[in-house]
Short mmCIF file of C-alpha atoms in Angstrom, two decimals:
data_model
loop_
_atom_site.label_atom_id
_atom_site.label_comp_id
_atom_site.label_asym_id
_atom_site.label_seq_id
_atom_site.Cartn_x
_atom_site.Cartn_y
_atom_site.Cartn_z
CA MET A 153 35.36 11.36 9.44
CA SER A 154 33.68 9.89 12.58
CA ASN A 155 33.07 6.19 13.65
CA ASN A 156 29.21 6.93 13.22
CA VAL A 157 26.95 5.34 10.11
CA ARG A 158 25.87 7.75 8.03
CA VAL A 159 24.51 6.37 4.85
CA ARG A 160 23.11 8.38 1.52
CA TYR A 161 20.23 8.18 -0.63
CA ALA A 162 20.60 10.69 -3.93
CA PRO A 163 18.66 10.55 -6.86
CA SER A 164 18.14 12.83 -9.61
CA PRO A 165 14.87 14.06 -10.36
CA THR A 166 15.00 13.34 -13.47
CA GLY A 167 11.48 10.50 -13.33
CA HIS A 168 9.75 9.35 -10.75
CA LEU A 169 10.47 7.14 -7.63
CA HIS A 170 11.66 3.96 -9.37
CA ILE A 171 11.53 -0.16 -7.84
CA GLY A 172 15.65 -0.26 -8.59
CA ASN A 173 15.60 3.18 -6.37
CA ALA A 174 13.68 2.69 -4.12
CA ARG A 175 15.53 -0.20 -2.79
CA THR A 176 19.19 1.78 -2.78
CA ALA A 177 16.70 4.04 -0.58
CA LEU A 178 15.23 1.36 1.42
CA PHE A 179 18.44 -0.15 2.16
CA ASN A 180 19.87 2.89 3.06
CA TYR A 181 16.98 2.98 5.70
CA LEU A 182 17.29 0.01 7.30
CA TYR A 183 20.47 0.00 7.88
CA ALA A 184 21.54 3.44 9.50
CA ARG A 185 18.38 2.88 12.00
CA ASN A 186 19.63 -0.21 12.36
CA GLN A 187 22.76 0.89 13.24
CA ASN A 188 21.40 4.30 14.73
CA GLY A 189 22.86 6.14 12.49
CA LYS A 190 21.72 8.66 10.56
CA PHE A 191 20.01 8.69 6.97
CA ILE A 192 20.40 11.27 4.39
CA ILE A 193 19.24 12.69 1.09
CA ARG A 194 20.61 14.24 -0.78
CA ILE A 195 19.32 16.07 -4.83
CA GLU A 196 21.96 15.19 -6.89
CA ASP A 197 20.46 18.35 -9.63
CA THR A 198 23.12 19.29 -12.03
CA ASP A 199 21.94 18.18 -15.62
CA LYS A 200 19.54 20.72 -15.39
CA LYS A 201 18.96 19.35 -19.11
CA ARG A 202 16.97 16.33 -17.49
CA ASN A 203 15.42 17.55 -14.84
CA ILE A 204 12.07 17.08 -14.43
CA GLU A 205 9.57 19.88 -13.43
CA GLY A 206 8.47 18.58 -9.30
CA GLY A 207 10.79 14.92 -9.38
CA GLU A 208 12.10 16.24 -6.55
CA GLU A 209 9.19 16.45 -5.24
CA SER A 210 7.92 13.06 -6.61
CA GLN A 211 10.97 11.48 -5.00
CA LEU A 212 10.23 12.69 -1.73
CA LYS A 213 6.43 12.44 -1.73
CA TYR A 214 7.00 8.62 -2.28
CA LEU A 215 10.24 7.72 0.15
CA LYS A 216 7.29 8.77 2.59
CA TRP A 217 4.98 6.54 1.47
CA LEU A 218 6.97 4.24 1.43
CA GLY A 219 7.27 4.87 4.85
CA ILE A 220 10.69 6.01 4.33
CA ASP A 221 11.78 8.58 6.83
CA TRP A 222 15.28 10.69 6.41
CA ASP A 223 17.97 12.56 8.99
CA GLU A 224 18.72 15.24 6.61
CA GLY A 225 17.64 16.64 3.96
CA PRO A 226 16.58 19.74 1.71
CA ASP A 227 13.30 19.37 2.57
CA VAL A 228 14.44 18.89 6.28
CA GLY A 229 17.74 20.42 6.46
CA GLY A 230 20.93 20.04 8.71
CA GLU A 231 24.60 20.96 9.36
CA HIS A 232 25.80 19.75 5.78
CA GLY A 233 23.39 20.97 4.22
CA PRO A 234 22.83 22.54 0.90
CA TYR A 235 21.78 19.20 -0.36
CA ARG A 236 21.08 20.30 -3.69
CA GLN A 237 23.59 20.11 -5.64
CA SER A 238 22.53 22.75 -7.68
CA GLU A 239 22.92 24.46 -4.91
CA ARG A 240 27.04 24.00 -4.31
CA ASN A 241 28.52 25.40 -6.64
CA GLU A 242 30.85 27.62 -4.96
CA ILE A 243 31.97 24.74 -3.00
CA TYR A 244 32.99 22.96 -6.07
CA GLU A 245 35.35 25.84 -6.56
CA LYS A 246 36.87 25.66 -4.11
CA TYR A 247 38.05 22.13 -4.81
CA TYR A 248 38.78 21.77 -8.42
CA THR A 249 40.52 25.16 -7.85
CA GLU A 250 42.73 22.98 -5.60
CA LEU A 251 43.45 20.44 -7.41
CA LEU A 252 44.08 22.85 -10.35
CA GLU A 253 46.64 24.87 -7.47
CA LYS A 254 48.82 21.12 -6.64
CA GLY A 255 49.01 20.13 -10.24
CA LEU A 256 47.03 17.14 -9.90
CA ALA A 257 44.16 18.33 -12.61
CA TYR A 258 43.35 20.70 -15.76
CA LYS A 259 42.30 22.21 -18.31
CA CYS A 260 41.50 20.50 -21.00
CA TYR A 261 40.61 22.76 -25.32
CA CYS A 262 39.85 19.30 -26.94
CA THR A 263 36.91 19.61 -28.93
CA GLU A 264 33.94 16.97 -29.11
CA GLU A 265 35.40 15.92 -32.61
CA GLU A 266 39.12 15.57 -31.92
CA ILE A 267 37.93 13.61 -28.89
CA GLU A 268 36.28 10.95 -31.26
CA LYS A 269 38.81 10.68 -33.48
CA GLU A 270 41.46 9.51 -30.75
CA ARG A 271 38.84 7.38 -29.08
CA GLU A 272 37.84 6.02 -32.77
CA GLU A 273 41.93 5.99 -33.19
CA GLN A 274 42.52 3.61 -30.80
CA MET A 275 39.25 1.16 -30.95
CA ALA A 276 40.78 0.66 -34.34
CA ARG A 277 44.35 -0.54 -32.86
CA GLY A 278 42.60 -3.03 -30.75
CA GLU A 279 43.05 0.14 -26.98
CA THR A 280 39.99 0.96 -24.75
CA PRO A 281 39.13 3.81 -25.34
CA HIS A 282 40.52 6.87 -22.80
CA TYR A 283 41.46 9.97 -23.11
CA SER A 284 45.27 10.69 -24.00
CA GLY A 285 46.56 13.53 -21.56
CA LYS A 286 47.48 16.04 -24.60
CA CYS A 287 46.23 18.72 -22.60
CA ARG A 288 47.91 17.81 -19.87
CA HIS A 289 51.43 19.73 -20.71
CA LEU A 290 50.01 22.81 -21.91
CA THR A 291 52.94 26.05 -21.28
CA LYS A 292 49.72 29.26 -20.18
CA ASP A 293 50.97 30.39 -23.69
CA GLN A 294 49.50 27.38 -25.25
CA GLN A 295 46.95 27.90 -23.52
CA GLU A 296 45.94 31.50 -24.11
CA ALA A 297 46.34 30.85 -27.66
CA LEU A 298 43.43 27.71 -27.61
CA GLN A 299 40.95 30.28 -25.77
CA ASN A 300 42.21 33.41 -27.99
CA GLU A 301 40.21 30.33 -30.08
CA GLY A 302 37.28 30.34 -28.32
CA ARG A 303 37.35 27.52 -27.18
CA GLN A 304 36.52 26.97 -23.38
CA PRO A 305 37.54 24.26 -20.78
CA SER A 306 36.52 21.73 -19.24
CA ILE A 307 38.91 20.32 -16.25
CA ARG A 308 39.94 17.14 -15.67
CA ILE A 309 42.12 15.02 -12.91
CA ILE A 310 45.54 13.05 -13.24
CA ILE A 311 45.00 9.76 -12.85
CA PRO A 312 48.34 7.96 -11.44
CA GLN A 313 49.02 5.35 -13.91
CA GLY A 314 50.65 2.08 -12.65
CA LYS A 315 48.73 1.53 -9.74
CA VAL A 316 45.81 -0.57 -8.76
CA TYR A 317 42.80 0.75 -7.13
CA THR A 318 41.24 -1.66 -4.60
CA PHE A 319 37.97 -1.39 -1.58
CA HIS A 320 37.06 -4.06 0.08
CA ASP A 321 33.26 -4.18 -1.32
CA MET A 322 29.88 -4.70 1.20
CA VAL A 323 28.37 -7.74 -1.33
CA LYS A 324 31.15 -8.42 -3.58
CA GLY A 325 34.57 -9.05 -1.38
CA GLU A 326 38.08 -7.47 -3.37
CA ILE A 327 37.14 -5.55 -7.04
CA SER A 328 40.72 -4.09 -7.98
CA PHE A 329 41.30 -1.48 -11.27
CA GLU A 330 44.04 -1.13 -13.09
CA SER A 331 44.73 2.76 -13.95
CA GLU A 332 45.98 2.40 -16.91
CA GLY A 333 43.43 2.68 -19.67
CA MET A 334 41.79 4.89 -17.27
CA GLY A 335 42.22 8.13 -19.19
CA ASP A 336 42.27 11.30 -17.51
CA TYR A 337 38.61 12.28 -16.77
CA VAL A 338 36.36 15.13 -17.10
CA ILE A 339 35.88 16.62 -13.46
CA VAL A 340 34.41 19.75 -14.37
CA LYS A 341 32.35 20.55 -17.87
CA LYS A 342 32.74 22.61 -19.85
CA ASP A 343 29.88 25.00 -19.30
CA GLY A 344 31.05 24.60 -15.40
CA THR A 345 28.97 22.24 -14.13
CA PRO A 346 31.11 19.60 -11.85
CA THR A 347 30.70 15.99 -12.67
CA TYR A 348 29.14 13.10 -10.92
CA ASN A 349 31.96 11.37 -9.86
CA PHE A 350 33.92 14.61 -9.11
CA ALA A 351 30.52 16.34 -7.48
CA VAL A 352 29.04 13.09 -5.57
CA THR A 353 33.10 12.79 -4.00
CA ILE A 354 32.72 16.13 -2.23
CA ASP A 355 29.32 15.70 -0.89
CA ASP A 356 29.81 12.37 0.25
CA HIS A 357 33.61 13.14 2.19
CA LEU A 358 32.04 16.89 3.58
CA MET A 359 28.28 15.10 4.64
CA GLU A 360 30.54 12.34 6.66
CA ILE A 361 28.80 9.53 4.00
CA SER A 362 30.80 6.30 6.35
CA HIS A 363 29.02 3.52 4.30
CA VAL A 364 28.15 4.11 0.59
CA LEU A 365 24.94 0.90 -0.64
CA ARG A 366 24.45 1.67 -4.16
CA GLY A 367 23.14 -0.57 -7.47
CA GLU A 368 26.63 -2.57 -9.52
CA ASP A 369 26.17 0.13 -12.08
CA HIS A 370 27.93 2.15 -10.12
CA ILE A 371 30.88 -0.67 -9.43
CA SER A 372 32.65 1.23 -12.54
CA ASN A 373 32.38 4.59 -10.83
CA THR A 374 33.37 3.72 -7.83
CA PRO A 375 38.02 3.53 -9.10
CA LYS A 376 37.30 7.56 -10.69
CA GLN A 377 35.53 8.10 -7.36
CA MET A 378 38.87 6.57 -5.34
CA VAL A 379 41.14 9.29 -6.98
CA VAL A 380 39.65 11.63 -5.85
CA TYR A 381 39.23 10.74 -2.38
CA GLU A 382 43.34 10.39 -2.38
CA ALA A 383 43.98 13.64 -4.19
CA PHE A 384 42.45 15.50 -0.34
CA ASN A 385 44.20 12.79 1.08
CA TRP A 386 40.21 12.52 2.48
CA ASP A 387 39.34 8.45 4.01
CA ILE A 388 37.11 6.93 1.98
CA PRO A 389 34.32 4.89 3.01
CA THR A 390 33.26 1.71 2.62
CA PHE A 391 31.30 1.01 -0.50
CA GLY A 392 28.94 -1.98 -1.28
CA HIS A 393 27.28 -2.57 -4.76
CA MET A 394 23.78 -4.60 -5.23
CA THR A 395 22.98 -6.68 -7.38
CA LEU A 396 20.48 -5.88 -10.41
CA ILE A 397 16.72 -6.74 -10.09
CA VAL A 398 16.16 -8.10 -13.24
CA GLY A 399 12.19 -9.55 -14.84
CA GLU A 400 11.31 -13.11 -14.71
CA ASN A 401 12.62 -13.83 -17.25
CA HIS A 402 16.58 -13.40 -15.78
CA LYS A 403 17.08 -10.13 -18.14
CA LYS A 404 17.50 -6.52 -16.08
CA LEU A 405 14.13 -4.60 -15.88
CA SER A 406 13.81 -2.21 -18.33
CA LYS A 407 11.61 0.61 -18.13
CA ARG A 408 10.03 0.12 -21.23
CA ASP A 409 8.84 -3.47 -20.33
CA GLU A 410 5.23 -2.69 -19.06
CA SER A 411 4.99 -6.79 -17.94
CA ILE A 412 5.85 -4.62 -14.67
CA ILE A 413 4.47 -1.90 -12.52
CA GLN A 414 7.63 -0.04 -12.49
CA PHE A 415 7.37 2.73 -10.76
CA ILE A 416 6.21 3.54 -6.85
CA GLU A 417 3.83 5.65 -7.98
CA GLN A 418 2.11 3.13 -9.85
CA TYR A 419 1.79 0.89 -7.02
CA GLU A 420 0.27 3.81 -5.08
CA GLU A 421 -2.33 4.35 -8.14
CA ARG A 422 -3.53 0.61 -7.58
CA GLY A 423 -4.13 0.69 -5.09
CA TYR A 424 -1.93 -0.79 -3.08
CA LEU A 425 -0.65 -0.86 1.03
CA PRO A 426 2.93 0.53 0.98
CA GLU A 427 3.88 -1.37 4.08
CA ALA A 428 3.44 -4.41 1.15
CA LEU A 429 5.33 -3.17 -0.62
CA PHE A 430 8.25 -2.03 1.66
CA ASN A 431 8.02 -5.38 2.36
CA PHE A 432 7.87 -6.40 -0.95
CA ILE A 433 11.00 -4.68 -2.24
CA THR A 434 13.02 -5.94 1.19
CA LEU A 435 13.07 -9.28 0.22
CA LEU A 436 14.42 -7.91 -3.37
CA GLY A 437 18.50 -9.36 -3.41
CA TRP A 438 18.41 -9.74 0.60
CA SER A 439 17.18 -12.41 3.15
CA PRO A 440 16.33 -12.27 6.81
CA GLY A 441 17.06 -15.76 6.93
CA GLY A 442 14.57 -18.24 7.17
CA GLU A 443 11.42 -19.16 6.33
CA GLU A 444 8.70 -16.57 7.29
CA GLU A 445 8.78 -13.65 4.93
CA LEU A 446 5.94 -11.20 5.93
CA HIS A 447 8.10 -8.49 9.09
CA THR A 448 7.08 -5.01 10.21
CA LYS A 449 9.35 -2.39 9.66
CA SER A 450 10.76 -2.47 12.97
CA GLU A 451 11.22 -6.00 12.22
CA PHE A 452 13.48 -5.56 9.84
CA ILE A 453 15.36 -2.93 11.21
CA ASP A 454 16.11 -5.05 13.86
CA ILE A 455 17.53 -7.51 11.86
CA PHE A 456 18.94 -5.89 9.12
CA ASP A 457 22.35 -6.74 8.25
CA PRO A 458 23.86 -5.73 5.18
CA ALA A 459 26.12 -9.54 5.08
CA ARG A 460 22.86 -11.34 4.02
CA LEU A 461 22.72 -9.04 0.97
CA SER A 462 22.80 -11.21 -1.89
CA LYS A 463 25.57 -11.85 -4.82
CA SER A 464 23.14 -13.17 -7.44
CA PRO A 465 20.55 -10.82 -9.20
CA ALA A 466 16.65 -9.87 -7.46
CA VAL A 467 14.22 -11.64 -9.39
CA PHE A 468 11.30 -9.65 -9.89
CA ASP A 469 8.13 -11.99 -8.75
CA THR A 470 4.99 -10.64 -9.82
CA GLN A 471 2.90 -12.94 -8.66
CA LYS A 472 4.98 -13.12 -5.25
CA LEU A 473 3.55 -9.20 -4.71
CA THR A 474 0.78 -10.27 -5.70
CA TRP A 475 0.15 -12.87 -2.46
CA MET A 476 2.09 -10.53 -0.42
CA ASN A 477 0.29 -7.35 -0.53
CA ASN A 478 -3.48 -9.66 -0.44
CA GLN A 479 -1.97 -11.12 2.96
CA TYR A 480 -1.71 -7.36 3.83
CA ILE A 481 -4.62 -6.68 2.55
CA LYS A 482 -6.72 -9.48 4.35
CA ASN A 483 -4.93 -7.72 7.69
CA ILE A 484 -5.89 -3.86 7.24
CA GLU A 485 -9.46 -1.51 8.64
CA LEU A 486 -11.96 -2.19 5.87
CA ASP A 487 -12.00 2.11 6.00
CA ARG A 488 -8.62 1.04 4.95
CA LEU A 489 -9.70 -0.61 2.49
CA VAL A 490 -12.82 1.54 1.47
CA GLU A 491 -10.32 4.81 1.15
CA ILE A 492 -8.14 2.77 -1.59
CA SER A 493 -11.07 1.35 -3.05
CA LEU A 494 -13.98 2.91 -3.68
CA PRO A 495 -11.97 5.40 -5.36
CA HIS A 496 -11.75 2.99 -8.67
CA LEU A 497 -15.19 2.31 -8.27
CA ILE A 498 -15.62 5.88 -9.31
CA LYS A 499 -13.11 6.50 -11.85
CA ALA A 500 -14.96 3.63 -13.64
CA GLY A 501 -18.41 4.56 -13.32
CA ARG A 502 -19.72 2.23 -11.34
CA LEU A 503 -20.59 5.07 -8.88
CA SER A 504 -21.20 8.45 -9.10
CA GLU A 505 -20.46 10.99 -6.13
CA PRO A 506 -21.96 12.27 -3.26
CA LEU A 507 -23.16 9.57 -2.11
CA SER A 508 -26.15 8.84 -0.37
CA ASP A 509 -25.74 7.21 3.42
CA THR A 510 -27.49 4.02 2.37
CA ASP A 511 -24.71 4.20 -0.55
CA LYS A 512 -21.80 4.67 1.48
CA GLN A 513 -22.91 1.27 3.36
CA TRP A 514 -24.20 -0.56 0.43
CA VAL A 515 -20.42 -0.07 -1.31
CA ARG A 516 -18.21 -0.62 2.43
CA ASP A 517 -20.28 -3.96 2.44
CA LEU A 518 -19.69 -4.50 -0.90
CA ILE A 519 -16.31 -3.91 0.28
CA ALA A 520 -15.70 -5.56 3.35
CA LEU A 521 -17.15 -8.77 0.97
CA HIS A 522 -13.98 -9.09 -1.42
CA GLN A 523 -11.57 -8.35 1.31
CA GLU A 524 -10.40 -12.12 1.12
CA LYS A 525 -9.60 -12.02 -2.21
CA MET A 526 -8.76 -8.74 -2.61
CA SER A 527 -4.84 -8.20 -3.90
CA TYR A 528 -5.02 -5.01 -4.81
CA GLY A 529 -7.24 -1.83 -4.19
CA ALA A 530 -8.04 -1.32 -8.63
CA GLU A 531 -8.92 -4.47 -8.74
CA ILE A 532 -12.27 -3.63 -6.94
CA VAL A 533 -13.38 -3.05 -9.91
CA GLU A 534 -13.41 -6.66 -11.61
CA LEU A 535 -14.35 -8.53 -8.23
CA THR A 536 -17.98 -6.90 -8.13
CA ASP A 537 -18.77 -6.12 -11.94
CA LEU A 538 -21.42 -8.53 -11.87
CA PHE A 539 -23.19 -6.67 -8.63
CA PHE A 540 -23.15 -3.26 -11.04
CA LYS A 541 -25.48 -5.62 -14.03
CA ASP A 542 -28.47 -5.26 -14.44
CA GLU A 543 -28.14 -8.78 -16.67
CA VAL A 544 -27.28 -12.28 -15.62
CA THR A 545 -24.69 -13.40 -17.46
CA LEU A 546 -23.86 -17.18 -17.04
CA GLU A 547 -20.03 -18.64 -16.84
CA GLU A 548 -20.26 -22.10 -19.31
CA ASP A 549 -20.32 -23.89 -15.74
CA ALA A 550 -22.15 -22.29 -14.43
CA LYS A 551 -24.56 -23.19 -17.43
CA GLU A 552 -24.37 -27.15 -16.72
CA VAL A 553 -24.94 -26.27 -13.25
CA LEU A 554 -28.78 -24.76 -14.15
CA ALA A 555 -29.50 -27.42 -16.92
CA GLY A 556 -30.25 -30.04 -14.01
CA GLU A 557 -32.43 -32.40 -13.16
CA THR A 558 -33.51 -30.68 -9.87
CA VAL A 559 -32.56 -27.09 -10.43
CA PRO A 560 -36.18 -26.02 -11.72
CA GLU A 561 -37.62 -27.24 -8.12
CA VAL A 562 -34.67 -25.26 -6.29
CA LEU A 563 -35.43 -21.82 -7.90
CA ASN A 564 -38.88 -21.89 -8.32
CA ALA A 565 -38.71 -23.19 -4.07
CA PHE A 566 -35.94 -19.82 -3.28
CA LEU A 567 -38.28 -17.57 -6.15
CA GLN A 568 -40.89 -17.87 -3.48
CA GLU A 569 -39.27 -17.70 -0.24
CA VAL A 570 -37.54 -14.68 -1.13
CA GLU A 571 -40.67 -12.60 -2.57
CA SER A 572 -41.77 -13.59 1.07
CA LEU A 573 -38.88 -11.60 2.66
CA GLU A 574 -39.90 -8.44 3.84
CA THR A 575 -36.49 -7.42 5.38
CA PHE A 576 -33.66 -8.65 3.08
CA GLY A 577 -31.20 -9.17 4.59
CA ALA A 578 -27.75 -12.27 4.82
CA ASP A 579 -29.31 -13.70 7.75
CA GLU A 580 -33.13 -14.17 6.49
CA ILE A 581 -31.55 -14.53 3.18
CA LYS A 582 -29.33 -17.89 4.58
CA ALA A 583 -32.97 -18.75 6.77
CA ALA A 584 -34.65 -18.81 3.41
CA ILE A 585 -32.10 -21.50 1.64
CA LYS A 586 -32.10 -23.18 4.56
CA ALA A 587 -36.13 -23.63 3.47
CA VAL A 588 -35.37 -24.61 0.72
CA GLN A 589 -33.12 -27.36 1.68
CA LYS A 590 -36.23 -28.33 3.79
CA GLY A 591 -38.57 -28.17 1.47
CA THR A 592 -37.09 -29.79 -1.64
CA GLY A 593 -35.15 -32.12 0.25
CA GLN A 594 -32.03 -31.10 -2.00
CA LYS A 595 -28.51 -29.43 -0.14
CA GLY A 596 -25.15 -29.20 -0.66
CA LYS A 597 -23.80 -29.11 -4.08
CA ASN A 598 -27.72 -29.40 -5.46
CA LEU A 599 -28.71 -26.66 -3.07
CA PHE A 600 -26.16 -24.02 -3.48
CA MET A 601 -25.03 -24.72 -6.61
CA PRO A 602 -27.83 -23.29 -8.40
CA ILE A 603 -28.59 -20.48 -6.33
CA ARG A 604 -25.90 -19.15 -6.67
CA ALA A 605 -25.06 -19.29 -10.51
CA ALA A 606 -28.78 -18.40 -11.27
CA ALA A 607 -27.83 -14.77 -9.01
CA THR A 608 -24.66 -14.57 -9.90
CA GLY A 609 -23.69 -16.41 -12.78
CA GLN A 610 -20.91 -18.09 -11.46
CA LEU A 611 -20.24 -21.40 -9.40
CA HIS A 612 -16.81 -19.72 -6.93
CA GLY A 613 -17.54 -15.91 -5.39
CA PRO A 614 -18.17 -14.68 -1.75
CA ASP A 615 -20.37 -16.09 0.40
CA LEU A 616 -23.47 -16.15 -0.77
CA PRO A 617 -25.82 -15.05 1.13
CA GLN A 618 -23.96 -11.71 1.89
CA ALA A 619 -23.73 -11.31 -1.70
CA ILE A 620 -27.11 -12.04 -3.21
CA HIS A 621 -29.03 -9.03 0.09
CA LEU A 622 -26.14 -6.58 -1.43
CA LEU A 623 -27.32 -7.75 -5.43
CA GLY A 624 -30.59 -7.26 -3.81
CA LYS A 625 -33.85 -7.91 -3.81
CA GLU A 626 -35.49 -7.01 -6.82
CA LYS A 627 -32.46 -7.82 -9.25
CA ILE A 628 -32.57 -11.33 -8.00
CA ILE A 629 -36.34 -11.81 -8.38
CA SER A 630 -35.53 -9.98 -11.80
CA ARG A 631 -32.32 -13.49 -12.56
CA LEU A 632 -34.96 -15.99 -11.56
CA LYS A 633 -37.49 -15.45 -12.97
CA SER A 634 -35.75 -15.04 -16.65
CA LEU A 635 -34.45 -17.99 -15.85
CA ILE A 636 -37.40 -19.86 -14.33
CA SER A 637 -39.25 -18.94 -17.00
#
């Protein structure tokens, strides 16, 4: 193994990119870039029954959407390919054949029913369930007899007894496992497919992976992989196991929990910004130090240090994500915000394609009006609801304001000003409100609140002259007359 940092993200194409897997990819990416190392994508697709159509494409698409690129992988190639496990069967066969020839692995003819019975008996005796190794010493004649019964063998690796497997974890420090009770585990299934712990070890060695950063649910796999490394006298990479991501209830994220959006694809569909999500995910279980939480990708690359990976579970704070995405939205170009917001207005039936040039400008101004408040693209539908209604819907506090003694005078004066406007722009409307102030003597809340309530049905909202401009002259006149009469 070289001294250069080489890390990998190895998804299975069994589903779409989950927030937890995205974090694993992101931390590996940041570490590689910080160390001027290599980041590799490897597709672990040997479980054909669970693979979904388009799973690989979806994984790669949304990694790219987040802003992650890689140096080697199934789509870009590299010197250590193939980068799909399904294309590496001849490689695995070479190594498990070598283990069989060295007497470090053996063929197991036990049926699932026999193994289950053995487990039940062990549990009844209060023992940790593990394979007893009863096929380990079968003679050739015994193997042939079992094969003649029609039994297909799996292959198990021999676990040395009386051994302690110890490794220094980048996150958790020193971790040890005793080999007693591990049991000889299957490295090749009866159908000839290599199991995870065997294939991943072969791949990591041949791809010269120096550091394995992954979720803590893989800790128990580590000693099993160390058995394979030691069987071949290979160097063992440095392991780091990141803590779980938990919900605000401090329970492990469940894919059935709909209170949290958990797939990257869903964030894109709702109009979140990839750079905001990149920032948010990086802070799930890692801290840059200091108070500042908003960083660019290049800043994260410069400051990323695995020593700052948290030893405590990372809490998925939905409100923090909402705030963070809003911070990014407030600072993006309007053209980009229109690009992620407009499809939601069309999908909601608020607008129909193709848009005229006039409509394009109107919706552009509408989205700009709400940019400061928006947290994600789809939110534009709710925020702009009042602009697509013919009748104003008065909120309760707006009704209270409109019941004020001086309100009729203000609304009548504003109606006259509006009706006299030849150009219905925000500047002209602002001047009209000033004229009402001068003519009625009303100012502050007594001036602005009745006008806002009459125009929008609300007491709070975006810039008032611009909102009135976008509602349009006819609609404003109609609303004012309905309240005055």
